[in-house]
XYZ file of C-alpha atoms in Angstrom:
647
model
C 42.563 34.429 -16.060
C 45.917 32.907 -14.990
C 48.718 35.438 -15.483
C 51.355 34.854 -18.220
C 54.064 34.925 -15.531
C 52.402 32.029 -13.690
C 51.991 30.077 -16.930
C 55.696 30.537 -17.700
C 56.631 29.318 -14.220
C 54.463 26.228 -14.710
C 55.859 25.495 -18.184
C 59.449 25.884 -16.995
C 58.940 23.086 -14.453
C 57.054 20.623 -16.633
C 58.579 17.155 -16.883
C 56.523 15.118 -19.350
C 57.939 11.795 -18.096
C 56.906 12.659 -14.547
C 53.432 13.834 -15.585
C 52.585 10.979 -17.966
C 54.269 8.536 -15.575
C 51.693 9.480 -12.940
C 49.063 7.693 -15.050
C 51.086 5.285 -17.256
C 53.848 2.843 -16.295
C 56.778 3.830 -18.513
C 60.011 1.992 -19.323
C 63.083 3.625 -20.852
C 63.762 2.495 -24.406
C 66.737 4.287 -25.964
C 66.209 8.039 -25.688
C 62.434 7.623 -25.280
C 60.029 5.922 -22.867
C 57.500 3.232 -23.752
C 54.258 2.080 -22.126
C 50.765 0.704 -22.707
C 48.513 3.351 -24.225
C 45.947 4.699 -21.723
C 43.584 5.681 -24.550
C 42.893 2.251 -26.040
C 43.232 -1.374 -24.972
C 46.490 -2.943 -26.099
C 48.742 -5.810 -24.991
C 51.958 -4.704 -26.698
C 53.161 -1.206 -25.775
C 53.009 1.336 -28.599
C 52.713 4.494 -26.485
C 55.958 6.507 -26.770
C 56.989 9.557 -24.732
C 59.882 11.725 -25.866
C 61.470 13.804 -23.078
C 63.594 15.689 -25.616
C 60.629 16.782 -27.733
C 58.248 16.898 -24.756
C 55.523 15.065 -26.673
C 53.799 11.682 -26.531
C 52.581 9.584 -29.449
C 50.676 6.308 -29.629
C 51.439 4.389 -32.803
C 48.389 2.199 -32.184
C 45.546 4.730 -31.956
C 47.415 7.786 -33.246
C 46.840 10.091 -30.282
C 49.607 12.592 -29.585
C 50.237 15.824 -27.743
C 52.211 17.596 -25.031
C 52.018 17.419 -21.227
C 49.040 19.750 -20.960
C 47.346 17.993 -23.870
C 47.814 14.658 -22.084
C 46.084 15.946 -18.949
C 43.251 17.414 -21.037
C 42.847 14.164 -22.987
C 43.318 11.682 -20.128
C 41.641 13.570 -17.283
C 39.204 15.518 -19.518
C 40.394 18.806 -18.021
C 39.995 22.195 -19.639
C 43.205 24.097 -20.427
C 42.865 26.174 -17.250
C 42.087 23.097 -15.118
C 45.222 21.396 -16.479
C 47.307 24.463 -15.616
C 45.886 24.521 -12.087
C 46.656 20.793 -11.700
C 50.255 21.414 -12.757
C 50.541 24.472 -10.486
C 49.486 22.355 -7.526
C 51.859 19.560 -8.566
C 54.861 21.887 -8.780
C 53.875 24.190 -5.882
C 53.511 27.227 -8.140
C 51.439 30.003 -6.622
C 48.786 31.058 -9.125
C 48.669 34.748 -9.941
C 45.434 35.936 -11.536
C 45.206 38.718 -14.122
C 43.118 41.776 -13.368
C 39.379 41.177 -13.625
C 36.322 43.365 -13.174
C 34.877 43.706 -9.646
C 31.839 41.683 -10.749
C 34.007 38.841 -12.099
C 36.183 38.887 -8.993
C 33.106 38.673 -6.771
C 31.760 35.740 -8.801
C 35.134 33.937 -8.617
C 35.288 34.405 -4.854
C 31.720 33.150 -4.500
C 32.486 30.076 -6.625
C 35.651 29.276 -4.661
C 33.763 29.657 -1.375
C 30.998 27.320 -2.580
C 33.582 24.666 -3.499
C 35.089 24.937 -0.009
C 31.661 24.704 1.650
C 30.683 21.690 -0.467
C 33.930 19.933 0.398
C 33.277 20.544 4.101
C 29.691 19.284 3.709
C 30.758 16.124 1.871
C 33.213 15.227 4.622
C 30.583 15.975 7.285
C 27.956 13.750 5.613
C 30.376 10.890 4.865
C 31.707 10.949 8.404
C 28.169 10.804 9.842
C 27.267 7.896 7.572
C 30.294 5.762 8.408
C 31.291 6.814 11.922
C 28.154 7.702 13.919
C 25.592 5.406 15.474
C 22.664 7.163 13.779
C 24.375 7.100 10.378
C 25.253 3.423 10.643
C 21.849 2.338 11.976
C 19.780 4.336 9.471
C 21.856 5.418 6.466
C 24.489 2.694 6.146
C 22.045 -0.128 6.886
C 19.719 1.217 4.163
C 22.540 1.344 1.589
C 23.749 -2.152 2.477
C 20.160 -3.410 2.267
C 20.132 -2.000 -1.267
C 23.223 -4.117 -1.988
C 25.904 -1.413 -1.900
C 29.278 -2.485 -0.543
C 31.369 -0.183 1.637
C 34.124 0.317 -0.965
C 31.641 1.686 -3.544
C 30.057 3.902 -0.859
C 33.489 5.379 -0.129
C 34.355 5.727 -3.829
C 31.284 7.875 -4.542
C 31.668 9.638 -1.152
C 28.063 8.900 -0.171
C 26.868 10.372 3.116
C 24.042 10.875 5.580
C 22.538 14.066 7.012
C 21.288 13.457 10.598
C 17.602 13.808 11.405
C 18.183 16.663 13.897
C 16.988 20.088 12.830
C 20.380 21.788 12.511
C 23.262 19.312 12.909
C 25.047 20.424 9.760
C 24.107 24.097 10.154
C 25.665 24.246 13.627
C 28.857 22.552 12.443
C 29.191 24.859 9.426
C 28.552 28.054 11.404
C 30.939 26.895 14.108
C 33.548 26.428 11.356
C 32.861 30.106 10.477
C 31.246 29.563 7.076
C 29.179 32.483 5.769
C 25.431 31.979 6.368
C 24.481 33.625 3.042
C 26.785 31.281 1.102
C 25.444 28.309 3.071
C 21.960 29.290 1.884
C 23.224 29.780 -1.672
C 24.705 26.285 -1.623
C 21.260 24.845 -0.808
C 22.582 23.088 2.285
C 20.963 25.458 4.775
C 17.638 27.334 4.907
C 16.384 30.002 7.298
C 13.120 29.163 9.079
C 11.708 31.149 12.001
C 14.865 33.261 11.779
C 17.004 30.202 12.526
C 19.301 28.208 10.212
C 18.087 24.640 9.570
C 19.411 21.724 7.500
C 17.762 21.265 4.105
C 18.690 17.581 3.746
C 18.049 16.222 7.244
C 17.324 12.518 7.531
C 18.458 11.829 3.953
C 21.104 9.812 2.119
C 23.475 12.235 0.361
C 24.872 11.752 -3.157
C 27.685 14.269 -3.862
C 27.793 15.459 -7.478
C 31.300 15.999 -8.899
C 32.503 18.101 -11.814
C 35.096 16.941 -14.373
C 38.027 17.634 -12.047
C 36.464 15.780 -9.115
C 35.301 18.784 -7.097
C 31.883 18.581 -5.425
C 29.527 21.069 -7.112
C 26.263 19.973 -5.504
C 24.268 17.206 -3.855
C 21.307 14.934 -4.404
C 19.523 13.979 -1.161
C 17.204 10.931 -0.987
C 14.559 10.630 1.709
C 14.474 7.437 3.777
C 11.202 7.834 5.673
C 7.898 7.070 3.996
C 6.353 10.509 3.705
C 3.954 11.361 0.900
C 4.345 15.106 1.417
C 8.123 15.294 1.091
C 9.798 14.880 -2.329
C 11.802 11.671 -2.828
C 14.872 13.645 -3.924
C 16.033 17.192 -3.201
C 18.772 18.609 -5.427
C 21.085 21.582 -5.021
C 19.576 24.813 -6.426
C 21.486 26.320 -9.332
C 24.295 28.660 -8.305
C 27.729 29.840 -9.477
C 29.140 26.292 -9.653
C 26.074 24.076 -10.077
C 24.153 24.246 -13.363
C 22.075 21.083 -13.688
C 21.859 21.179 -17.496
C 25.671 21.011 -17.767
C 26.272 18.089 -15.397
C 26.045 14.321 -15.742
C 26.189 12.429 -12.443
C 29.130 10.043 -12.288
C 31.017 11.513 -15.257
C 34.134 12.121 -13.142
C 34.319 8.418 -12.222
C 33.295 7.194 -15.691
C 35.399 9.388 -17.992
C 38.311 7.004 -18.552
C 36.082 3.920 -18.850
C 33.938 5.691 -21.480
C 37.074 6.670 -23.375
C 38.384 3.093 -23.416
C 35.035 1.431 -24.187
C 34.224 4.136 -26.780
C 30.655 4.057 -25.487
C 28.710 5.961 -22.848
C 25.797 4.284 -21.056
C 23.188 6.784 -19.880
C 20.757 5.976 -17.062
C 18.305 8.067 -15.039
C 19.220 7.871 -11.360
C 22.113 8.118 -8.940
C 21.645 4.579 -7.616
C 21.665 3.195 -11.172
C 25.157 4.639 -11.680
C 26.493 3.415 -8.318
C 25.079 -0.101 -8.801
C 26.520 -0.500 -12.296
C 29.934 0.765 -11.162
C 29.862 -1.768 -8.337
C 29.131 -4.477 -10.929
C 32.211 -3.433 -12.914
C 30.279 -1.518 -15.585
C 31.991 1.850 -15.186
C 31.262 3.662 -18.478
C 27.924 4.915 -17.128
C 26.500 8.332 -16.188
C 23.065 9.639 -15.177
C 21.011 12.552 -16.448
C 19.315 12.994 -13.078
C 15.872 12.131 -14.438
C 15.596 15.227 -16.638
C 15.486 15.650 -20.408
C 18.905 15.575 -22.022
C 20.350 18.999 -22.786
C 22.774 20.105 -25.507
C 25.469 20.770 -22.889
C 25.123 17.277 -21.421
C 25.352 15.723 -24.886
C 28.479 17.757 -25.666
C 29.943 16.432 -22.427
C 29.311 12.877 -23.678
C 30.874 13.764 -27.041
C 34.106 14.763 -25.291
C 34.577 11.072 -24.522
C 32.817 9.173 -27.328
C 30.411 9.384 -30.270
C 28.470 6.316 -29.099
C 25.633 6.840 -26.615
C 23.454 3.992 -25.337
C 20.441 5.082 -23.287
C 19.209 2.543 -20.708
C 15.783 3.366 -19.275
C 12.823 1.624 -17.658
C 10.583 -0.284 -20.043
C 7.352 1.427 -18.969
C 5.663 4.192 -20.982
C 7.179 6.932 -18.795
C 10.648 5.500 -19.355
C 10.108 5.340 -23.119
C 8.936 8.955 -23.274
C 11.881 10.065 -21.129
C 14.284 8.242 -23.438
C 12.853 9.851 -26.575
C 13.259 13.374 -25.218
C 16.434 15.009 -26.440
C 16.808 12.669 -29.449
C 17.045 15.496 -32.005
C 19.710 17.236 -29.922
C 21.763 14.024 -29.845
C 21.519 13.683 -33.625
C 22.634 17.283 -34.144
C 25.745 16.478 -32.101
C 26.425 13.546 -34.512
C 26.102 10.991 -31.712
C 25.290 7.391 -32.609
C 22.356 6.754 -30.273
C 21.041 3.333 -29.233
C 18.275 2.506 -26.770
C 17.886 -0.384 -24.315
C 14.680 -0.792 -22.324
C 14.891 -2.795 -19.092
C 12.066 -5.411 -18.903
C 9.641 -6.490 -16.163
C 9.191 -3.053 -14.570
C 12.814 -3.116 -13.452
C 15.361 -0.288 -13.513
C 19.136 -0.704 -14.152
C 19.832 -0.740 -10.385
C 17.388 -3.546 -9.578
C 18.046 -5.476 -12.813
C 21.837 -5.706 -12.376
C 21.299 -6.947 -8.802
C 18.767 -9.476 -10.092
C 20.698 -11.009 -13.001
C 24.344 -10.149 -12.207
C 26.960 -8.156 -14.107
C 27.706 -10.702 -16.876
C 24.040 -11.271 -17.773
C 23.387 -7.511 -17.634
C 26.190 -6.847 -20.131
C 24.884 -9.595 -22.419
C 21.371 -8.148 -22.212
C 22.613 -4.657 -23.161
C 24.633 -5.988 -26.109
C 21.737 -8.096 -27.408
C 18.939 -5.552 -26.982
C 20.312 -2.305 -28.385
C 17.765 -0.716 -30.680
C 18.368 2.039 -33.174
C 16.901 5.193 -31.674
C 15.280 6.639 -34.804
C 13.745 3.356 -35.948
C 12.499 2.650 -32.424
C 10.878 6.072 -32.230
C 9.265 5.451 -35.630
C 7.877 2.026 -34.646
C 6.440 3.444 -31.377
C 4.839 6.373 -33.227
C 3.378 4.097 -35.912
C 1.898 1.845 -33.254
C 0.258 4.849 -31.571
C -1.056 6.157 -34.917
C -2.700 2.849 -35.857
C -4.880 3.240 -38.941
C -5.495 6.979 -38.433
C -4.227 8.590 -41.673
C -3.892 12.043 -40.077
C -1.730 10.687 -37.256
C 0.295 8.613 -39.723
C 0.922 11.730 -41.811
C 2.203 13.481 -38.677
C 4.549 10.517 -38.069
C 5.979 10.881 -41.595
C 6.670 14.571 -40.957
C 8.151 13.786 -37.553
C 10.590 11.170 -38.836
C 11.584 13.384 -41.804
C 12.346 16.262 -39.445
C 14.323 13.951 -37.160
C 16.422 12.581 -40.061
C 17.034 16.148 -41.286
C 19.003 16.766 -38.094
C 21.652 14.365 -39.448
C 22.976 16.908 -41.927
C 26.744 16.973 -41.505
C 28.809 15.951 -44.527
C 30.442 13.022 -42.739
C 26.987 11.659 -41.802
C 25.597 11.592 -45.373
C 25.664 7.780 -45.751
C 24.033 7.357 -42.345
C 21.264 9.767 -43.323
C 20.590 7.897 -46.569
C 20.357 4.571 -44.696
C 17.764 6.042 -42.331
C 15.711 7.372 -45.231
C 15.707 3.939 -46.894
C 14.796 1.980 -43.731
C 12.169 4.506 -42.605
C 10.500 4.504 -46.031
C 10.204 0.704 -45.823
C 8.610 0.866 -42.357
C 6.231 3.646 -43.425
C 5.498 1.881 -46.741
C 6.036 5.065 -48.735
C 8.281 5.943 -51.674
C 11.902 6.484 -50.696
C 12.196 9.439 -53.117
C 9.252 11.203 -51.499
C 10.724 10.854 -47.986
C 14.085 12.043 -49.324
C 12.456 15.170 -50.736
C 10.670 15.827 -47.445
C 13.933 15.500 -45.485
C 15.609 17.969 -47.851
C 12.705 20.370 -47.368
C 13.278 20.418 -43.606
C 17.005 20.964 -44.178
C 16.320 23.908 -46.519
C 13.880 25.434 -44.045
C 16.456 25.212 -41.280
C 19.156 26.805 -43.437
C 16.799 29.633 -44.461
C 15.802 30.203 -40.843
C 19.435 30.372 -39.725
C 20.332 32.745 -42.565
C 17.473 35.046 -41.608
C 18.615 35.058 -37.988
C 22.169 35.790 -39.105
C 21.042 38.637 -41.343
C 18.977 40.160 -38.549
C 21.952 39.922 -36.213
C 24.362 41.468 -38.723
C 22.037 44.401 -39.296
C 22.387 45.252 -35.586
C 26.078 44.401 -35.295
C 28.722 46.745 -36.626
C 31.506 44.214 -36.119
C 32.375 41.549 -38.657
C 32.227 37.946 -37.440
C 35.579 36.548 -36.329
C 37.499 34.471 -38.813
C 37.274 30.722 -38.279
C 40.444 29.170 -36.867
C 42.576 27.289 -39.382
C 42.106 23.558 -39.488
C 44.900 21.075 -39.101
C 44.845 18.199 -41.545
C 45.037 14.664 -40.304
C 48.581 13.621 -39.507
C 48.348 10.246 -41.235
C 47.230 11.878 -44.487
C 49.964 14.466 -44.178
C 52.631 11.789 -43.835
C 51.579 10.358 -47.185
C 52.351 13.699 -48.774
C 56.062 14.096 -49.416
C 55.771 17.844 -50.032
C 54.022 18.283 -46.700
C 56.812 16.284 -45.063
C 59.446 18.699 -46.403
C 57.429 21.744 -45.330
C 57.203 20.398 -41.796
C 60.936 19.650 -41.799
C 61.646 23.293 -42.637
C 59.420 24.547 -39.800
C 60.928 22.001 -37.404
C 64.397 23.350 -38.235
C 63.230 26.878 -37.474
C 61.658 25.891 -34.143
C 64.577 23.762 -32.958
C 67.582 25.638 -34.357
C 66.326 29.166 -35.038
C 68.319 30.681 -32.150
C 71.571 28.873 -32.983
C 74.503 30.610 -34.684
C 74.630 30.605 -38.473
C 77.542 32.818 -39.578
C 78.822 36.405 -39.221
C 76.924 36.840 -35.928
C 73.645 35.953 -37.655
C 71.337 33.250 -36.331
C 69.643 30.409 -38.168
C 66.331 32.314 -38.010
C 67.967 35.331 -39.724
C 69.255 33.083 -42.504
C 65.905 31.357 -43.025
C 63.939 34.622 -43.137
C 66.466 36.068 -45.614
C 66.064 33.031 -47.850
C 62.244 33.000 -47.795
C 61.407 36.654 -47.296
C 58.483 38.505 -48.820
C 55.842 36.646 -50.808
C 57.966 33.520 -51.146
C 56.355 31.944 -48.082
C 52.984 31.520 -49.787
C 54.719 30.274 -52.937
C 56.940 27.767 -51.131
C 54.383 26.361 -48.675
C 51.123 24.615 -49.576
C 50.031 24.245 -45.947
C 48.917 27.742 -44.971
C 48.776 26.705 -41.313
C 52.565 26.342 -41.426
C 52.800 29.802 -43.002
C 50.800 31.192 -40.073
C 53.169 29.446 -37.669
C 56.275 30.878 -39.386
C 54.766 34.380 -39.414
C 53.918 34.102 -35.692
C 57.502 33.019 -34.996
C 58.880 35.936 -37.068
C 56.670 38.468 -35.257
C 57.935 37.254 -31.891
C 61.550 37.083 -33.117
C 61.443 40.602 -34.586
C 60.043 41.851 -31.263
C 63.235 40.747 -29.517
C 61.795 37.559 -28.017
C 63.513 34.198 -28.331
C 60.828 31.717 -29.425
C 61.578 28.013 -29.591
C 59.701 24.724 -29.954
C 58.528 24.791 -26.332
C 57.137 28.321 -26.771
C 54.744 26.998 -29.384
C 54.256 23.527 -27.919
C 52.448 25.177 -24.986
C 50.984 28.113 -26.935
C 47.588 29.337 -25.713
C 46.232 28.908 -29.268
C 45.281 25.202 -29.201
C 45.337 24.925 -33.003
C 48.888 26.281 -33.112
C 49.978 24.003 -30.256
C 48.422 20.943 -31.932
C 50.166 21.810 -35.206
C 53.544 21.991 -33.444
C 52.940 18.539 -31.905
C 52.506 17.189 -35.450
C 55.560 19.078 -36.737
C 57.749 17.858 -33.855
C 56.536 14.257 -34.219
C 59.693 13.272 -36.105
C 60.230 9.531 -35.887
C 63.660 9.342 -37.551
C 66.974 9.370 -35.663
C 70.489 9.854 -37.031
C 72.161 6.475 -37.476
C 74.746 5.558 -34.814
C 76.989 4.554 -37.751
C 77.263 8.198 -38.844
C 80.449 9.313 -37.072
C 81.765 12.834 -36.865
C 85.155 12.421 -38.524
C 86.814 15.230 -36.606
C 85.528 14.532 -33.107
C 85.295 10.739 -33.448
C 81.881 10.623 -31.807
C 78.319 9.822 -32.828
C 76.855 12.855 -34.580
C 73.569 14.282 -33.349
C 71.034 16.553 -35.014
C 72.380 19.382 -32.864
C 75.844 18.778 -34.322
C 74.479 18.748 -37.873
C 71.892 21.512 -37.573
C 73.436 23.643 -40.341
C 73.284 20.720 -42.765
C 69.638 20.104 -41.849
C 68.654 23.780 -42.291
C 70.549 23.931 -45.581
C 68.886 20.741 -46.870
C 65.334 21.639 -45.869
C 65.628 25.080 -47.485
C 67.031 23.601 -50.686
C 64.280 20.969 -50.885
C 61.670 23.719 -50.838
C 63.614 25.817 -53.358
C 63.893 22.825 -55.676
C 60.176 22.177 -55.412
C 59.439 25.796 -56.245
C 61.784 25.668 -59.261
C 60.175 22.418 -60.446
C 56.728 24.006 -60.271
C 57.952 27.092 -62.147
C 59.405 24.804 -64.824
C 56.094 22.927 -65.131
C 54.178 26.198 -65.418
C 56.674 27.510 -67.990
C 56.317 24.259 -69.958
C 52.524 24.622 -70.042
C 52.913 28.186 -71.319
C 55.406 27.014 -73.940
C 52.876 24.490 -75.283
C 50.467 27.305 -76.103
C 50.554 29.261 -79.383
C 53.122 32.056 -79.246
C 55.281 34.143 -81.532
C 58.847 33.022 -82.156
C 60.164 35.779 -79.845
C 57.829 34.710 -77.025
C 58.853 31.065 -77.435
C 62.512 32.051 -77.191
C 61.777 33.858 -73.905
C 60.078 30.751 -72.505
C 63.048 28.565 -73.601
C 65.511 30.943 -71.947
C 63.440 30.859 -68.736
C 63.457 27.052 -68.879
C 67.247 26.956 -69.322
C 67.736 29.393 -66.449
C 65.478 27.363 -64.131
C 67.176 24.124 -65.196
C 70.576 25.610 -64.379
C 69.308 26.639 -60.922
C 67.942 23.130 -60.364
C 71.276 21.520 -61.297
C 73.185 23.828 -58.961
C 70.856 23.098 -56.054
C 70.972 19.322 -56.586
C 74.771 19.478 -56.714
C 74.744 21.266 -53.375
C 72.461 18.601 -51.931
C 74.625 15.853 -53.408
C 71.680 13.999 -54.915
C 69.130 14.191 -57.713
C 65.737 15.156 -56.329
C 63.600 15.507 -59.475
C 63.848 13.456 -62.635
């Protein structure tokens, strides 16, 4: 929705050292900058930022990307959120593209709700900390619960006064729209008068991934059987309960570093654990886990540990959403707090160190725990035990991704031992559930296609792992060719032609597919050529910040070139240290010739295989002549390169 003109303005002002330096302490080292990686714990710096290439790379954990990618990875922003962060940083006014009246109305409503929630949060926090009523009732309650003032301020906790319309009056006086105040859930209309919905309650603001307040949880303080203990914001344009985990904004970096997310039920559980120094924790708000919440966890880690009360209600709550977690390929563990305690009370009782030790020592595998609980409930009832077998087989069938095959087999083996049944029989039952699911999905797809005249969109190309690619010498040469095009394509070649003109002349037509094994690089070259032929002037930065994330990620890999020209290589004529910019023609020439040599070598191998087959004398002579011609071309190219490439 952000206009291309605005995006270009943002990209033109980006300074990767300034952006990354906001979050990481960097020191200059040669032409690059070095610091401790923010994505994993390390004592010796291996996190490198290149201002020339506008990319970062950690040689410890392997993470890499551009400025926008860093914000998305470190702050867990979406692409648009990262752009808005940069626009604010560089004082760029955001221009929106044309949208439908309905979309525009929804955007305006969402923006207004954010503004109202921000006003409300400040109102509630101010009343908690700076008014006599807030201090006597709200703050004293929180301190009695063991919360220190710094953690109260961190989570922006607040207090809504007991009076009928304290907040309503303040909001209306500040000229906020009464209909939007109702939509936010902060205000209700009773007897034709606006009244506060959360009066006399402690307020827990709920933040989204960028730290904006999307809603509130309000806890009652008075003992009143008729009133609910908690009131939550009703769903609206910015608050969808199934897509939010309380505390995720404050926990995101800790989860990333610990590579584990602790999930609890309540707001106070999260605040208490954060205060104890256990910051990789979020809360589901006491509801069953949803697919959207689990995907939010997966953005940070594949390891989820659920910490719930040890009573029967807590166990049942923990088991809900298990299948969804397995389908997201999360490694799920369960910890049950003993002695009718919850995480909030237990961490206050035993202290942070003992709590951490308890969690580490009492993690139970989710599937095997569910099986043992179900078996205990079934007892000696054969019908119930049969249902347990079906249940565990269906649960294990959810682990059906290729990379999870070994994990699935381990579960089948361990479950068969607990059930005291044949492993082969349980394996067959698991496969039956998998087949049924596949058949069901195919039927749904067929029904959809019969009503849909459009073909499904092609899947985006995948980018192979960088480490694997570096082991492949051919891949290395292909990337070098593309890097030359991106960096030097607009430079002069000869006779008023540019480097890009020369490259496209050399590899025109069908040669691209023949010369490149990595079809993703072919797509990148074709995209460059389309833009170049249209009169645009694409360069590395154009693609580094391309809206197609796959293309942008590929360029990060291509530009991640760790070799520098030796300072000992002097330019004879100018008596100075040569740079890649000085020697760009040599680099373009070399990378093209490497690919040509590889193509010739492959043609020679194919010709040799044909020659080894039975042929007439005339046919054999043709194959020998082809071999001699290819060999001559190879010799000429290696002479030009000044080295022997193939033996």
